[in-house]
Amino acid sequence: MAYEVTATRRRPQDFDSLAGQEFVASTLKNAIQSGKIAHAYLFSGPRGCGKTSSARILAKALNCQQGPVAQPCGQCAACQEITRGASMDVIEIDGASNTSVNDIRQIKDEVLFPPNSCRYKIYIIDEVHMLSTSAFNALLKTIEEPPPYVIFIFATTELHKVPATIKSRCQQFHFRLVAVEQLKELLAQAAAEIGLQAEDEALYWIAREATGSVRDAYTLFDQVASFSAGHITFEKIRETLGLVGLDTMNLLFETCVTANTASALEQLDNLLQSGVSIEQFITDCSNYIRSLLLIKSGITRESLLGQSAERYSQQVLAQWNVAQLERALSLFLSLYRDIRYSTSPRYEVDLALSRLCGISSFVSPQEVFQAMESVRQLLGGAAAPAKSQNLSSVPQGQPLSQGHPNPFANGGAVPPEHRHPTSDFGGTMVSRPKPVVPPVSPQPLVPADSPGVPQDKLKEKLVEELSLSHASTASALLSSQWHFDQNQLNIIVGSSFSLNQLQKDESLVLDLLQQFSGGSLQVDFQLRQARQKPMAEVEQSNQVDIICKVFKGTVVGES
């Protein structure tokens, strides 16, 4: 006998053989058993999922000499003719090549004649969405009230292109993609039928590449079987199709974890010289990082990972956290989109791999925010939250000394010496600071026997004492103006924010002033009166208001 491809040889011949379409099969079988047979059916879904096969099975079930039955015998003349595609009463029409009104007019003329030898005359129109609008309109009346012996079965991969007037006259069945595990079992059965040995890893790879289509899986299976010499292995697939193996990916990413850029670029060059395409390399890297993310999330199903979770590098899993893996995956996904417009895809890959070697120093915005909050609470005198697992922080409960500058003192901005070339990809690339702060023993703010401080030094002394424990209050006092009138001190500030800050810590400020002055001192906090602004400044204020509205901010002070 002539060679028959696996997709044709293993085409389902009854409803129980439909893979992944249990809802469609059970519904059609129940309808046949109860005698509730519709005059028009619409099968929709992705390619290679069994739409045309289901239409043929339904035609056999309705025209079987023992039927209509839910399980056609497959032995009678009607079943065998339909299986061979030679039945005169089951007409299959390609909607892509019969799109005009004239083709539909021919169908309207044919339905007037009863079937020759079968119980029903069944029209199977594949890719029905390709019919023209005029052809659809010409078919409306026929499919709404056909003769009792005529049944229409429409199949399409693009349901949205079928007019609603057609949909409303048909029973609709949507076919779904088949799961990877189920595809793998079908491939294993196909290999066993022809006496072919196959590794599970190779079958899983074929099933994943098929993306849920049974026909695509069988087609790729035939291609792999043709060069496997009786034994399908993933190693043969990798070598023949130019894939990157898991062991190679583990070695490459372990090199990137250690930030050895030179060695990583050499390994990349060896891969590309061996025949691996740039697109395939990017795809394999994306799949590898995705699998690492799944393992980090606690998912170890082999059908999702493609291989056992133990085969993935434990060094990479230990060194990179979830945020860094997400950053790496985003890097390769963006790279795949960029190389099609690049003047040199090879340069793009080299640059991406160099950035991947520096991903260990990537700090997510959330981690930066947590570190800034920790430092802010330390400077404010409050207890700091638990430090992040991925950031080094100052020991809790201890203020920063003058000899150890705050790494986030510049409003959270990263100093230039800590910036990384990939910092423009969202997030921050910094070298993690590890300050060593000597322990500071708690001491009273002012000794009990401290002599009185002169009035011209009083402000400086007060700011110095508050700068460590109450930085915001010290900043407000530093920008204020002091006026003495005997025992009366007027502290004038330029903004309501500073005034609120001083009033909040009023008792502390008064106590310190009494200790420093060595006597009774009356203190009054005042807000500087705003002067009448000239026209130019009014226009500038309007611009400030616009900026505040755009960036959703507020003005906290004026110079």
Short mmCIF file of N, CA, C and O in Angstrom, two decimals, residues 347-396:
data_model
loop_
_atom_site.label_atom_id
_atom_site.label_comp_id
_atom_site.label_asym_id
_atom_site.label_seq_id
_atom_site.Cartn_x
_atom_site.Cartn_y
_atom_site.Cartn_z
N TYR A 347 24.46 41.97 16.42
CA TYR A 347 24.84 42.98 17.41
C TYR A 347 23.78 43.10 18.51
O TYR A 347 24.11 43.29 19.69
N GLU A 348 22.54 42.99 18.12
CA GLU A 348 21.45 43.07 19.10
C GLU A 348 21.54 41.93 20.11
O GLU A 348 21.35 42.13 21.31
N VAL A 349 21.85 40.73 19.62
CA VAL A 349 21.96 39.57 20.51
C VAL A 349 23.17 39.72 21.43
O VAL A 349 23.10 39.41 22.63
N ASP A 350 24.30 40.19 20.89
CA ASP A 350 25.48 40.40 21.73
C ASP A 350 25.19 41.40 22.84
O ASP A 350 25.57 41.21 24.00
N LEU A 351 24.51 42.47 22.48
CA LEU A 351 24.18 43.49 23.48
C LEU A 351 23.23 42.93 24.53
O LEU A 351 23.40 43.20 25.74
N ALA A 352 22.24 42.15 24.11
CA ALA A 352 21.30 41.58 25.07
C ALA A 352 21.99 40.61 26.02
O ALA A 352 21.71 40.59 27.23
N LEU A 353 22.90 39.80 25.51
CA LEU A 353 23.62 38.85 26.37
C LEU A 353 24.54 39.59 27.34
O LEU A 353 24.70 39.18 28.50
N SER A 354 25.14 40.68 26.89
CA SER A 354 25.97 41.48 27.80
C SER A 354 25.12 42.08 28.92
O SER A 354 25.54 42.11 30.08
N ARG A 355 23.93 42.54 28.58
CA ARG A 355 23.03 43.06 29.62
C ARG A 355 22.56 41.95 30.54
O ARG A 355 22.35 42.17 31.74
N LEU A 356 22.36 40.75 29.98
CA LEU A 356 21.94 39.63 30.82
C LEU A 356 23.00 39.30 31.87
O LEU A 356 22.67 38.89 32.98
N CYS A 357 24.28 39.47 31.54
CA CYS A 357 25.34 39.20 32.51
C CYS A 357 25.30 40.18 33.68
O CYS A 357 25.85 39.88 34.75
N GLY A 358 24.71 41.35 33.48
CA GLY A 358 24.59 42.31 34.58
C GLY A 358 23.26 42.29 35.28
O GLY A 358 22.98 43.16 36.10
N ILE A 359 22.41 41.29 34.97
CA ILE A 359 21.07 41.26 35.55
C ILE A 359 21.10 40.93 37.04
O ILE A 359 20.14 41.18 37.76
N SER A 360 22.24 40.37 37.52
CA SER A 360 22.32 40.04 38.95
C SER A 360 22.27 41.28 39.82
O SER A 360 21.88 41.20 41.00
N SER A 361 22.66 42.42 39.29
CA SER A 361 22.62 43.67 40.06
C SER A 361 21.34 44.45 39.84
O SER A 361 21.23 45.58 40.30
N PHE A 362 20.39 43.84 39.14
CA PHE A 362 19.12 44.53 38.89
C PHE A 362 18.30 44.59 40.17
O PHE A 362 18.13 43.60 40.88
N VAL A 363 17.80 45.77 40.49
CA VAL A 363 16.95 46.00 41.66
C VAL A 363 15.62 46.53 41.16
O VAL A 363 15.58 47.52 40.44
N SER A 364 14.55 45.88 41.51
CA SER A 364 13.23 46.30 41.06
C SER A 364 12.83 47.61 41.75
O SER A 364 13.32 47.93 42.84
N PRO A 365 11.93 48.38 41.14
CA PRO A 365 11.45 49.61 41.80
C PRO A 365 10.86 49.35 43.18
O PRO A 365 10.97 50.19 44.07
N GLN A 366 10.23 48.22 43.38
CA GLN A 366 9.66 47.91 44.68
C GLN A 366 10.75 47.76 45.74
O GLN A 366 10.60 48.24 46.87
N GLU A 367 11.85 47.11 45.37
CA GLU A 367 12.95 46.97 46.32
C GLU A 367 13.58 48.32 46.64
O GLU A 367 13.95 48.59 47.79
N VAL A 368 13.71 49.17 45.63
CA VAL A 368 14.25 50.51 45.87
C VAL A 368 13.35 51.29 46.81
O VAL A 368 13.80 51.96 47.74
N PHE A 369 12.04 51.18 46.59
CA PHE A 369 11.10 51.88 47.46
C PHE A 369 11.18 51.38 48.89
O PHE A 369 11.16 52.17 49.84
N GLN A 370 11.29 50.06 49.06
CA GLN A 370 11.40 49.51 50.41
C GLN A 370 12.68 49.98 51.09
O GLN A 370 12.68 50.28 52.29
N ALA A 371 13.77 50.05 50.33
CA ALA A 371 15.02 50.52 50.92
C ALA A 371 14.92 51.99 51.33
O ALA A 371 15.40 52.39 52.39
N MET A 372 14.30 52.81 50.48
CA MET A 372 14.13 54.22 50.80
C MET A 372 13.24 54.41 52.02
O MET A 372 13.50 55.27 52.88
N GLU A 373 12.18 53.57 52.12
CA GLU A 373 11.32 53.67 53.29
C GLU A 373 12.08 53.27 54.55
O GLU A 373 11.90 53.88 55.61
N SER A 374 12.94 52.25 54.43
CA SER A 374 13.72 51.83 55.58
C SER A 374 14.66 52.94 56.04
O SER A 374 14.76 53.24 57.23
N VAL A 375 15.35 53.57 55.09
CA VAL A 375 16.27 54.66 55.43
C VAL A 375 15.51 55.85 55.99
O VAL A 375 15.94 56.50 56.95
N ARG A 376 14.35 56.15 55.39
CA ARG A 376 13.56 57.30 55.88
C ARG A 376 13.13 57.09 57.32
O ARG A 376 13.18 58.02 58.13
N GLN A 377 12.70 55.87 57.65
CA GLN A 377 12.27 55.63 59.02
C GLN A 377 13.46 55.64 59.98
O GLN A 377 13.32 56.04 61.14
N LEU A 378 14.64 55.20 59.50
CA LEU A 378 15.82 55.28 60.36
C LEU A 378 16.18 56.72 60.65
O LEU A 378 16.51 57.09 61.77
N LEU A 379 16.13 57.56 59.60
CA LEU A 379 16.46 58.98 59.80
C LEU A 379 15.41 59.66 60.67
O LEU A 379 15.72 60.63 61.37
N GLY A 380 14.17 59.16 60.61
CA GLY A 380 13.11 59.77 61.41
C GLY A 380 13.07 59.28 62.83
O GLY A 380 12.25 59.73 63.61
N GLY A 381 13.93 58.30 63.18
CA GLY A 381 13.97 57.82 64.55
C GLY A 381 13.04 56.68 64.83
O GLY A 381 13.02 56.14 65.93
N ALA A 382 12.22 56.26 63.82
CA ALA A 382 11.29 55.16 64.04
C ALA A 382 11.98 53.85 63.78
O ALA A 382 13.03 53.78 63.16
N ALA A 383 11.36 52.79 64.24
CA ALA A 383 11.92 51.47 64.02
C ALA A 383 11.80 51.10 62.56
O ALA A 383 10.75 51.28 61.95
N ALA A 384 12.85 50.58 61.98
CA ALA A 384 12.86 50.25 60.56
C ALA A 384 12.19 48.91 60.34
O ALA A 384 12.26 48.02 61.17
N PRO A 385 11.50 48.74 59.21
CA PRO A 385 10.92 47.44 58.89
C PRO A 385 12.01 46.42 58.58
O PRO A 385 13.17 46.76 58.39
N ALA A 386 11.58 45.17 58.52
CA ALA A 386 12.54 44.10 58.20
C ALA A 386 13.14 44.34 56.84
O ALA A 386 12.45 44.67 55.90
N LYS A 387 14.44 44.16 56.74
CA LYS A 387 15.11 44.46 55.48
C LYS A 387 14.78 43.41 54.44
O LYS A 387 14.51 42.26 54.74
N SER A 388 14.79 43.83 53.19
CA SER A 388 14.49 42.93 52.07
C SER A 388 15.57 41.88 51.95
O SER A 388 16.72 42.09 52.30
N GLN A 389 15.19 40.71 51.46
CA GLN A 389 16.15 39.63 51.27
C GLN A 389 17.15 39.97 50.20
O GLN A 389 18.22 39.38 50.13
N ASN A 390 16.82 40.94 49.32
CA ASN A 390 17.66 41.21 48.16
C ASN A 390 18.44 42.51 48.28
O ASN A 390 19.08 42.94 47.34
N LEU A 391 18.32 43.20 49.42
CA LEU A 391 19.01 44.46 49.58
C LEU A 391 19.76 44.45 50.90
O LEU A 391 19.25 43.99 51.93
N SER A 392 20.96 45.00 50.89
CA SER A 392 21.69 45.24 52.13
C SER A 392 21.20 46.54 52.72
O SER A 392 20.99 47.51 52.02
N SER A 393 21.00 46.57 54.02
CA SER A 393 20.48 47.78 54.64
C SER A 393 21.26 48.09 55.90
O SER A 393 22.04 47.28 56.40
N VAL A 394 21.02 49.26 56.41
CA VAL A 394 21.67 49.70 57.63
C VAL A 394 21.11 48.93 58.80
O VAL A 394 19.92 48.59 58.80
N PRO A 395 21.88 48.56 59.84
CA PRO A 395 21.35 47.85 61.00
C PRO A 395 20.16 48.59 61.58
O PRO A 395 20.15 49.82 61.69
N GLN A 396 19.16 47.83 61.98
CA GLN A 396 17.91 48.43 62.42
C GLN A 396 18.10 49.14 63.75
O GLN A 396 18.81 48.69 64.64
#
